[in-house]
């Protein structure tokens, strides 16, 4: 019997794959991709399954799971140039695509290498981090990624290993050309399958405590420092993990609020004029300009969801009715998705499986929230996870 995606995704939903390959080496992954592509077989590349919602019907093709791990130091300026020189020597590390991301972050912090500590606790594989340019607490992977090696499926002759620089990846907010190659083609797999990523990190000067600047107000408050001030890497990691756990944003089988894809919606980036139509208190942050030079702002999806009446836990059958919005109960009193799925009880941005949800249950909650926010504020929310074989 083939593997079920539900056993390999953090939301614990998704039907069976027709064929399944657990690639323990880069070569095994490339071989499986080549075979599927040559046969015209649908292909899905899976890392940790923490940003994937697969249809309940499953996947009518081959799932290749990247299970090859490893971290190596490629370049160490400090060692090369002799001890005690420059402050903050660059160290380039190469991380295999199947390496669990948070274990890689822990590895860097243990060695006093600064750069990714604010990205502690993000589930999934290292190879998926450039796909949507993962980010949290004022950091994202584009700030440290130098380049990556990938299998380019479109090179004539059946594909080839290529190197892509950060510039070539054209990173944006939760975006890169890898993600766009799927969205634009409608294919379930990207053109480039990441094999390894190279990150440029910083080592503290000899004898100095490794620190990094805190770029996020909530994190700075939790650490008791000013935004922009430096804090020890270990402390940053511990505080980020604690903050994330309090929001159900560290995957933990014992915490059903984390049975999700993390944030279900991205923060909408809209013309600044839209801000004026929103109630006072709606958070909005400068987000550059559009192609015509018009000012853009980034809104808070969590705020919009909450203020459209979808509070924490929305969709649970026993939720108390709210006067200012929908209460999550269907006409039969059982609640949307029968209580099987709901917004996290700790954060309005996560759509969670309460134990027996299907992919459709998750999407039912997400649709209600998306439509409700549009009806209340006229703002479109866009989903963050990759949805395969079905649609929002
Ligand atoms: C509790 C929780 C908290 C989260 N918090 C955050 C957060 O703070 N910030 C954030 O940005 N994200 C967050 N996420 C989302 C998710 O963890 C990240 O997007 C993560 O990088 C996905 O990695 P993965 O290996 O699980 O990807 P998967 O779900 O396995 O795959 C996601 C997509 O990437 C593609 N892909 C996977 N591996 C490769 C590869 N090697 N090459 C090319 N394409 C590939 C897949 O085909 C799929 O389209 C969170 C998720 C959860 C469950």
GROMACS .gro file of C-alpha atoms and ligand atoms in nm:
model
  445
    1UNK     CA    1   0.000   0.000   0.000
    2UNK     CA    2   0.130   0.347  -0.081
    3UNK     CA    3   0.202   0.615   0.175
    4UNK     CA    4  -0.069   0.864   0.274
    5UNK     CA    5   0.023   1.230   0.273
    6UNK     CA    6  -0.165   1.263   0.605
    7UNK     CA    7   0.120   1.070   0.767
    8UNK     CA    8   0.380   1.312   0.629
    9UNK     CA    9   0.221   1.656   0.667
   10UNK     CA   10   0.192   1.879   0.973
   11UNK     CA   11  -0.183   1.932   0.917
   12UNK     CA   12  -0.217   1.552   0.905
   13UNK     CA   13  -0.448   1.555   0.607
   14UNK     CA   14  -0.412   1.436   0.247
   15UNK     CA   15  -0.482   1.110   0.065
   16UNK     CA   16  -0.245   0.843  -0.069
   17UNK     CA   17   0.024   0.883  -0.333
   18UNK     CA   18   0.018   0.645  -0.628
   19UNK     CA   19   0.393   0.591  -0.586
   20UNK     CA   20   0.631   0.703  -0.315
   21UNK     CA   21   1.010   0.743  -0.308
   22UNK     CA   22   1.197   0.829   0.009
   23UNK     CA   23   1.520   0.971  -0.134
   24UNK     CA   24   1.801   0.908   0.115
   25UNK     CA   25   2.061   1.066  -0.113
   26UNK     CA   26   2.067   1.348  -0.364
   27UNK     CA   27   2.129   1.091  -0.639
   28UNK     CA   28   1.821   0.892  -0.540
   29UNK     CA   29   1.609   1.206  -0.557
   30UNK     CA   30   1.746   1.307  -0.898
   31UNK     CA   31   1.700   0.955  -1.034
   32UNK     CA   32   1.337   0.936  -0.915
   33UNK     CA   33   1.261   1.279  -1.064
   34UNK     CA   34   1.424   1.185  -1.396
   35UNK     CA   35   1.226   0.863  -1.418
   36UNK     CA   36   0.896   1.036  -1.339
   37UNK     CA   37   0.963   1.323  -1.581
   38UNK     CA   38   1.074   1.091  -1.861
   39UNK     CA   39   0.752   0.890  -1.820
   40UNK     CA   40   0.536   1.204  -1.809
   41UNK     CA   41   0.429   1.097  -1.462
   42UNK     CA   42   0.291   1.371  -1.229
   43UNK     CA   43   0.555   1.456  -0.969
   44UNK     CA   44   0.532   1.607  -0.624
   45UNK     CA   45   0.843   1.696  -0.424
   46UNK     CA   46   0.785   1.677  -0.051
   47UNK     CA   47   1.008   1.801   0.229
   48UNK     CA   48   0.860   1.811   0.580
   49UNK     CA   49   0.501   1.860   0.461
   50UNK     CA   50   0.457   2.175   0.671
   51UNK     CA   51   0.341   2.398   0.387
   52UNK     CA   52   0.144   2.144   0.185
   53UNK     CA   53  -0.228   2.072   0.167
   54UNK     CA   54  -0.286   1.768  -0.051
   55UNK     CA   55  -0.632   1.670  -0.179
   56UNK     CA   56  -0.820   1.400   0.010
   57UNK     CA   57  -0.815   1.198  -0.313
   58UNK     CA   58  -0.437   1.184  -0.287
   59UNK     CA   59  -0.175   1.231  -0.556
   60UNK     CA   60  -0.206   1.054  -0.893
   61UNK     CA   61   0.167   1.026  -0.948
   62UNK     CA   62   0.503   0.996  -0.770
   63UNK     CA   63   0.586   1.173  -0.447
   64UNK     CA   64   0.961   1.215  -0.395
   65UNK     CA   65   1.043   1.296  -0.035
   66UNK     CA   66   1.378   1.464   0.024
   67UNK     CA   67   1.530   1.269   0.314
   68UNK     CA   68   1.899   1.344   0.260
   69UNK     CA   69   2.057   1.538   0.544
   70UNK     CA   70   2.389   1.699   0.627
   71UNK     CA   71   2.557   2.029   0.709
   72UNK     CA   72   2.913   2.121   0.613
   73UNK     CA   73   3.127   2.431   0.641
   74UNK     CA   74   3.232   2.543   0.292
   75UNK     CA   75   3.428   2.857   0.372
   76UNK     CA   76   3.553   2.992   0.699
   77UNK     CA   77   3.719   3.332   0.657
   78UNK     CA   78   3.836   3.330   1.018
   79UNK     CA   79   4.028   3.007   0.980
   80UNK     CA   80   4.162   3.102   0.640
   81UNK     CA   81   4.293   3.442   0.743
   82UNK     CA   82   4.424   3.360   1.087
   83UNK     CA   83   4.281   3.411   1.435
   84UNK     CA   84   4.177   3.738   1.596
   85UNK     CA   85   4.136   3.948   1.284
   86UNK     CA   86   3.812   4.095   1.157
   87UNK     CA   87   3.502   4.118   1.368
   88UNK     CA   88   3.224   3.894   1.248
   89UNK     CA   89   3.405   3.667   1.001
   90UNK     CA   90   3.189   3.514   0.732
   91UNK     CA   91   3.127   3.141   0.742
   92UNK     CA   92   2.949   2.976   0.451
   93UNK     CA   93   2.764   2.656   0.536
   94UNK     CA   94   2.604   2.413   0.293
   95UNK     CA   95   2.286   2.240   0.414
   96UNK     CA   96   2.135   1.940   0.234
   97UNK     CA   97   1.775   1.987   0.119
   98UNK     CA   98   1.630   1.714   0.341
   99UNK     CA   99   1.793   1.844   0.659
  100UNK     CA  100   1.523   1.943   0.910
  101UNK     CA  101   1.546   2.321   0.918
  102UNK     CA  102   1.524   2.374   1.292
  103UNK     CA  103   1.800   2.120   1.358
  104UNK     CA  104   2.017   2.321   1.118
  105UNK     CA  105   1.935   2.642   1.307
  106UNK     CA  106   2.026   2.472   1.637
  107UNK     CA  107   2.356   2.360   1.480
  108UNK     CA  108   2.445   2.718   1.383
  109UNK     CA  109   2.355   2.861   1.724
  110UNK     CA  110   2.558   2.593   1.905
  111UNK     CA  111   2.860   2.697   1.699
  112UNK     CA  112   2.809   3.068   1.760
  113UNK     CA  113   2.722   3.141   1.396
  114UNK     CA  114   2.477   3.430   1.360
  115UNK     CA  115   2.218   3.475   1.085
  116UNK     CA  116   1.927   3.234   1.123
  117UNK     CA  117   1.853   3.228   1.498
  118UNK     CA  118   1.533   3.434   1.454
  119UNK     CA  119   1.411   3.160   1.217
  120UNK     CA  120   1.420   2.904   1.499
  121UNK     CA  121   1.123   2.670   1.525
  122UNK     CA  122   1.004   2.687   1.165
  123UNK     CA  123   0.914   2.329   1.074
  124UNK     CA  124   1.007   2.156   0.751
  125UNK     CA  125   1.317   2.100   0.545
  126UNK     CA  126   1.609   2.331   0.465
  127UNK     CA  127   1.548   2.275   0.092
  128UNK     CA  128   1.200   2.427   0.112
  129UNK     CA  129   1.312   2.748   0.287
  130UNK     CA  130   1.398   2.934  -0.036
  131UNK     CA  131   1.073   2.822  -0.204
  132UNK     CA  132   0.863   3.079  -0.019
  133UNK     CA  133   1.156   3.269   0.136
  134UNK     CA  134   1.057   3.164   0.486
  135UNK     CA  135   1.059   3.438   0.741
  136UNK     CA  136   0.971   3.530   1.098
  137UNK     CA  137   1.059   3.785   1.366
  138UNK     CA  138   1.218   4.034   1.128
  139UNK     CA  139   1.434   3.781   0.941
  140UNK     CA  140   1.396   3.579   0.626
  141UNK     CA  141   1.617   3.331   0.451
  142UNK     CA  142   1.696   3.569   0.162
  143UNK     CA  143   1.906   3.776   0.407
  144UNK     CA  144   2.162   3.496   0.438
  145UNK     CA  145   2.122   3.272   0.135
  146UNK     CA  146   2.415   3.307  -0.105
  147UNK     CA  147   2.314   3.045  -0.361
  148UNK     CA  148   2.167   2.701  -0.396
  149UNK     CA  149   2.217   2.389  -0.602
  150UNK     CA  150   1.909   2.254  -0.773
  151UNK     CA  151   1.798   1.995  -1.025
  152UNK     CA  152   1.661   2.198  -1.317
  153UNK     CA  153   1.396   1.973  -1.473
  154UNK     CA  154   1.372   2.184  -1.788
  155UNK     CA  155   1.733   2.161  -1.909
  156UNK     CA  156   1.713   1.983  -2.247
  157UNK     CA  157   1.816   1.620  -2.230
  158UNK     CA  158   1.624   1.541  -1.912
  159UNK     CA  159   1.753   1.794  -1.660
  160UNK     CA  160   2.081   1.898  -1.496
  161UNK     CA  161   2.224   2.026  -1.170
  162UNK     CA  162   2.245   2.407  -1.174
  163UNK     CA  163   2.350   2.674  -0.929
  164UNK     CA  164   2.119   2.970  -0.865
  165UNK     CA  165   2.233   3.282  -0.683
  166UNK     CA  166   2.012   3.477  -0.442
  167UNK     CA  167   1.971   3.742  -0.710
  168UNK     CA  168   1.855   3.489  -0.966
  169UNK     CA  169   1.599   3.352  -0.721
  170UNK     CA  170   1.425   3.695  -0.717
  171UNK     CA  171   1.307   3.664  -0.360
  172UNK     CA  172   1.002   3.855  -0.244
  173UNK     CA  173   0.767   3.839   0.052
  174UNK     CA  174   0.697   3.463   0.083
  175UNK     CA  175   0.801   3.434  -0.279
  176UNK     CA  176   1.077   3.322  -0.516
  177UNK     CA  177   1.105   3.204  -0.876
  178UNK     CA  178   1.083   2.847  -0.747
  179UNK     CA  179   0.737   2.907  -0.602
  180UNK     CA  180   0.635   3.108  -0.907
  181UNK     CA  181   0.742   2.823  -1.137
  182UNK     CA  182   0.462   2.617  -0.978
  183UNK     CA  183   0.197   2.886  -0.953
  184UNK     CA  184   0.249   3.008  -1.309
  185UNK     CA  185   0.256   2.663  -1.471
  186UNK     CA  186  -0.016   2.513  -1.251
  187UNK     CA  187   0.220   2.216  -1.206
  188UNK     CA  188   0.237   2.045  -0.867
  189UNK     CA  189   0.618   2.059  -0.873
  190UNK     CA  190   0.867   2.336  -0.929
  191UNK     CA  191   1.103   2.359  -1.224
  192UNK     CA  192   1.397   2.362  -0.982
  193UNK     CA  193   1.424   2.096  -0.711
  194UNK     CA  194   1.656   2.227  -0.441
  195UNK     CA  195   1.938   1.986  -0.352
  196UNK     CA  196   2.133   2.205  -0.107
  197UNK     CA  197   2.146   2.565   0.011
  198UNK     CA  198   2.450   2.779   0.097
  199UNK     CA  199   2.409   3.033   0.376
  200UNK     CA  200   2.652   3.307   0.472
  201UNK     CA  201   2.663   3.335   0.852
  202UNK     CA  202   2.875   3.543   1.085
  203UNK     CA  203   3.110   3.429   1.358
  204UNK     CA  204   3.175   3.663   1.652
  205UNK     CA  205   3.527   3.796   1.704
  206UNK     CA  206   3.759   3.575   1.911
  207UNK     CA  207   3.645   3.564   2.273
  208UNK     CA  208   3.332   3.773   2.211
  209UNK     CA  209   2.977   3.655   2.288
  210UNK     CA  210   2.797   3.568   1.962
  211UNK     CA  211   2.504   3.809   1.927
  212UNK     CA  212   2.265   3.932   1.663
  213UNK     CA  213   2.050   4.245   1.621
  214UNK     CA  214   1.684   4.208   1.725
  215UNK     CA  215   1.469   4.333   1.438
  216UNK     CA  216   1.117   4.272   1.567
  217UNK     CA  217   0.936   4.477   1.832
  218UNK     CA  218   0.757   4.186   2.002
  219UNK     CA  219   1.080   3.986   2.025
  220UNK     CA  220   1.270   4.290   2.158
  221UNK     CA  221   1.004   4.337   2.428
  222UNK     CA  222   1.023   3.970   2.526
  223UNK     CA  223   1.403   3.995   2.549
  224UNK     CA  224   1.388   4.324   2.741
  225UNK     CA  225   1.604   4.511   2.487
  226UNK     CA  226   1.545   4.798   2.245
  227UNK     CA  227   1.455   4.705   1.888
  228UNK     CA  228   1.785   4.703   1.694
  229UNK     CA  229   1.992   4.619   2.004
  230UNK     CA  230   2.201   4.302   2.006
  231UNK     CA  231   2.116   3.990   2.208
  232UNK     CA  232   2.299   3.659   2.256
  233UNK     CA  233   2.217   3.402   1.987
  234UNK     CA  234   2.112   3.135   2.237
  235UNK     CA  235   1.878   3.377   2.414
  236UNK     CA  236   1.723   3.485   2.084
  237UNK     CA  237   1.665   3.123   1.988
  238UNK     CA  238   1.512   3.034   2.325
  239UNK     CA  239   1.285   3.339   2.325
  240UNK     CA  240   1.171   3.284   1.966
  241UNK     CA  241   1.088   2.920   2.048
  242UNK     CA  242   0.892   3.028   2.357
  243UNK     CA  243   0.701   3.298   2.168
  244UNK     CA  244   0.624   3.059   1.884
  245UNK     CA  245   0.508   2.783   2.121
  246UNK     CA  246   0.270   3.026   2.292
  247UNK     CA  247   0.108   3.082   1.950
  248UNK     CA  248   0.100   2.713   1.851
  249UNK     CA  249   0.367   2.789   1.591
  250UNK     CA  250   0.611   2.514   1.689
  251UNK     CA  251   0.498   2.182   1.549
  252UNK     CA  252   0.421   1.945   1.832
  253UNK     CA  253   0.209   1.633   1.797
  254UNK     CA  254   0.074   1.698   2.147
  255UNK     CA  255  -0.045   2.051   2.055
  256UNK     CA  256  -0.335   2.035   1.812
  257UNK     CA  257  -0.308   2.410   1.757
  258UNK     CA  258   0.008   2.330   1.563
  259UNK     CA  259  -0.158   2.075   1.331
  260UNK     CA  260  -0.157   2.332   1.056
  261UNK     CA  261   0.059   2.486   0.788
  262UNK     CA  262   0.147   2.774   1.021
  263UNK     CA  263   0.002   3.097   0.885
  264UNK     CA  264  -0.271   3.003   0.642
  265UNK     CA  265  -0.284   3.349   0.482
  266UNK     CA  266  -0.008   3.594   0.393
  267UNK     CA  267  -0.031   3.954   0.508
  268UNK     CA  268  -0.204   4.141   0.221
  269UNK     CA  269  -0.001   4.409   0.044
  270UNK     CA  270  -0.242   4.675  -0.083
  271UNK     CA  271  -0.242   5.036  -0.212
  272UNK     CA  272  -0.203   5.277   0.079
  273UNK     CA  273  -0.550   5.419   0.007
  274UNK     CA  274  -0.708   5.092   0.120
  275UNK     CA  275  -0.577   5.159   0.470
  276UNK     CA  276  -0.797   5.467   0.494
  277UNK     CA  277  -1.109   5.253   0.444
  278UNK     CA  278  -1.021   5.028   0.739
  279UNK     CA  279  -1.118   5.095   1.100
  280UNK     CA  280  -0.881   5.287   1.322
  281UNK     CA  281  -0.626   5.059   1.481
  282UNK     CA  282  -0.583   4.835   1.177
  283UNK     CA  283  -0.207   4.776   1.159
  284UNK     CA  284  -0.037   4.882   0.833
  285UNK     CA  285   0.333   4.893   0.753
  286UNK     CA  286   0.509   5.063   0.462
  287UNK     CA  287   0.570   4.806   0.187
  288UNK     CA  288   0.739   4.999  -0.094
  289UNK     CA  289   0.570   5.108  -0.414
  290UNK     CA  290   0.394   4.942  -0.707
  291UNK     CA  291   0.512   4.957  -1.068
  292UNK     CA  292   0.346   5.298  -1.117
  293UNK     CA  293   0.515   5.436  -0.804
  294UNK     CA  294   0.198   5.414  -0.591
  295UNK     CA  295   0.257   5.367  -0.221
  296UNK     CA  296   0.188   5.018  -0.081
  297UNK     CA  297   0.118   4.901   0.272
  298UNK     CA  298   0.124   4.558   0.431
  299UNK     CA  299  -0.182   4.481   0.646
  300UNK     CA  300  -0.206   4.224   0.924
  301UNK     CA  301  -0.405   3.922   0.806
  302UNK     CA  302  -0.448   3.810   1.170
  303UNK     CA  303  -0.604   4.145   1.263
  304UNK     CA  304  -0.838   4.144   0.964
  305UNK     CA  305  -0.952   3.790   1.041
  306UNK     CA  306  -1.012   3.864   1.406
  307UNK     CA  307  -1.194   4.190   1.336
  308UNK     CA  308  -1.412   4.030   1.070
  309UNK     CA  309  -1.549   3.821   1.355
  310UNK     CA  310  -1.338   3.507   1.327
  311UNK     CA  311  -1.176   3.481   1.666
  312UNK     CA  312  -0.932   3.222   1.795
  313UNK     CA  313  -1.085   2.876   1.777
  314UNK     CA  314  -1.348   2.979   1.520
  315UNK     CA  315  -1.524   2.675   1.383
  316UNK     CA  316  -1.534   2.479   1.706
  317UNK     CA  317  -1.883   2.351   1.780
  318UNK     CA  318  -1.876   2.477   2.135
  319UNK     CA  319  -1.760   2.828   2.052
  320UNK     CA  320  -1.964   3.098   2.229
  321UNK     CA  321  -2.173   3.305   1.987
  322UNK     CA  322  -2.021   3.648   1.924
  323UNK     CA  323  -2.240   3.952   1.874
  324UNK     CA  324  -1.999   4.110   1.629
  325UNK     CA  325  -1.964   3.824   1.383
  326UNK     CA  326  -2.018   3.465   1.285
  327UNK     CA  327  -1.995   3.213   1.566
  328UNK     CA  328  -1.878   2.912   1.370
  329UNK     CA  329  -2.196   2.713   1.412
  330UNK     CA  330  -2.384   2.566   1.122
  331UNK     CA  331  -2.763   2.541   1.119
  332UNK     CA  332  -2.745   2.203   1.286
  333UNK     CA  333  -2.543   2.354   1.567
  334UNK     CA  334  -2.239   2.138   1.495
  335UNK     CA  335  -2.012   2.415   1.376
  336UNK     CA  336  -1.826   2.458   1.052
  337UNK     CA  337  -1.652   2.139   0.946
  338UNK     CA  338  -1.834   1.972   1.234
  339UNK     CA  339  -1.570   2.085   1.477
  340UNK     CA  340  -1.311   1.872   1.299
  341UNK     CA  341  -1.121   2.181   1.185
  342UNK     CA  342  -1.098   2.531   1.328
  343UNK     CA  343  -0.878   2.833   1.357
  344UNK     CA  344  -0.609   2.769   1.616
  345UNK     CA  345  -0.719   2.852   1.969
  346UNK     CA  346  -0.390   3.043   2.003
  347UNK     CA  347  -0.370   3.236   1.673
  348UNK     CA  348  -0.627   3.345   1.416
  349UNK     CA  349  -0.389   3.288   1.123
  350UNK     CA  350  -0.361   2.910   1.153
  351UNK     CA  351  -0.630   2.670   1.028
  352UNK     CA  352  -0.596   2.353   1.233
  353UNK     CA  353  -0.699   1.989   1.231
  354UNK     CA  354  -0.866   1.904   1.561
  355UNK     CA  355  -0.797   1.535   1.511
  356UNK     CA  356  -1.024   1.395   1.240
  357UNK     CA  357  -1.027   1.668   0.975
  358UNK     CA  358  -1.000   1.613   0.602
  359UNK     CA  359  -0.835   1.854   0.361
  360UNK     CA  360  -1.183   1.973   0.262
  361UNK     CA  361  -1.263   2.050   0.628
  362UNK     CA  362  -0.951   2.267   0.649
  363UNK     CA  363  -1.048   2.443   0.326
  364UNK     CA  364  -1.407   2.495   0.450
  365UNK     CA  365  -1.279   2.701   0.741
  366UNK     CA  366  -1.027   2.885   0.524
  367UNK     CA  367  -1.296   2.973   0.264
  368UNK     CA  368  -1.533   3.106   0.527
  369UNK     CA  369  -1.258   3.326   0.672
  370UNK     CA  370  -1.139   3.448   0.332
  371UNK     CA  371  -1.494   3.530   0.216
  372UNK     CA  372  -1.582   3.694   0.548
  373UNK     CA  373  -1.277   3.921   0.541
  374UNK     CA  374  -1.356   4.021   0.182
  375UNK     CA  375  -1.720   4.094   0.272
  376UNK     CA  376  -1.629   4.295   0.582
  377UNK     CA  377  -1.322   4.489   0.462
  378UNK     CA  378  -1.303   4.442   0.083
  379UNK     CA  379  -0.954   4.295   0.121
  380UNK     CA  380  -0.851   3.971  -0.053
  381UNK     CA  381  -0.654   3.722   0.156
  382UNK     CA  382  -0.415   3.493  -0.029
  383UNK     CA  383  -0.328   3.148   0.097
  384UNK     CA  384   0.031   3.069   0.189
  385UNK     CA  385   0.051   2.685   0.170
  386UNK     CA  386   0.077   2.498  -0.157
  387UNK     CA  387  -0.262   2.340  -0.230
  388UNK     CA  388  -0.233   2.032  -0.452
  389UNK     CA  389  -0.516   1.857  -0.635
  390UNK     CA  390  -0.790   2.079  -0.497
  391UNK     CA  391  -0.847   2.452  -0.447
  392UNK     CA  392  -0.940   2.707  -0.189
  393LIG     C1  393   0.352   2.529   1.305
  393LIG     C2  394   0.406   2.593   1.179
  393LIG     C3  395   0.470   2.715   1.184
  393LIG     C4  396   0.522   2.773   1.067
  393LIG     N1  397   0.585   2.896   1.076
  393LIG     C5  398   0.637   2.953   0.965
  393LIG     C6  399   0.704   3.079   0.973
  393LIG     O1  400   0.719   3.139   1.080
  393LIG     N2  401   0.750   3.135   0.858
  393LIG     C7  402   0.737   3.072   0.737
  393LIG     O2  403   0.783   3.129   0.637
  393LIG     N3  404   0.676   2.953   0.727
  393LIG     C8  405   0.625   2.891   0.837
  393LIG     N4  406   0.560   2.771   0.827
  393LIG     C9  407   0.544   2.708   0.695
  393LIG    C10  408   0.650   2.601   0.662
  393LIG     O3  409   0.708   2.549   0.779
  393LIG    C11  410   0.761   2.654   0.572
  393LIG     O4  411   0.706   2.705   0.454
  393LIG    C12  412   0.863   2.545   0.540
  393LIG     O5  413   0.974   2.600   0.473
  393LIG    C13  414   0.806   2.433   0.454
  393LIG     O6  415   0.903   2.329   0.448
  393LIG     P1  416   0.863   2.181   0.416
  393LIG     O7  417   0.987   2.105   0.392
  393LIG     O8  418   0.774   2.127   0.521
  393LIG     O9  419   0.781   2.202   0.282
  393LIG     P2  420   0.674   2.106   0.215
  393LIG    O10  421   0.539   2.129   0.277
  393LIG    O11  422   0.722   1.968   0.211
  393LIG    O12  423   0.673   2.169   0.069
  393LIG    C14  424   0.624   2.300   0.047
  393LIG    C15  425   0.640   2.337  -0.100
  393LIG    O13  426   0.778   2.342  -0.133
  393LIG    C16  427   0.811   2.246  -0.233
  393LIG     N5  428   0.939   2.185  -0.196
  393LIG    C17  429   0.968   2.112  -0.087
  393LIG     N6  430   1.099   2.075  -0.089
  393LIG    C18  431   1.151   2.126  -0.203
  393LIG    C19  432   1.281   2.121  -0.263
  393LIG     N7  433   1.383   2.056  -0.207
  393LIG     N8  434   1.297   2.185  -0.382
  393LIG    C20  435   1.196   2.250  -0.442
  393LIG     N9  436   1.072   2.256  -0.391
  393LIG    C21  437   1.051   2.195  -0.273
  393LIG    C22  438   0.698   2.145  -0.231
  393LIG    O14  439   0.683   2.084  -0.358
  393LIG    C23  440   0.580   2.231  -0.194
  393LIG    O15  441   0.531   2.299  -0.305
  393LIG    C24  442   0.508   2.709   0.942
  393LIG    C25  443   0.443   2.584   0.939
  393LIG    C26  444   0.393   2.527   1.054
  393LIG    C27  445   0.325   2.392   1.048
   0.00000   0.00000   0.00000
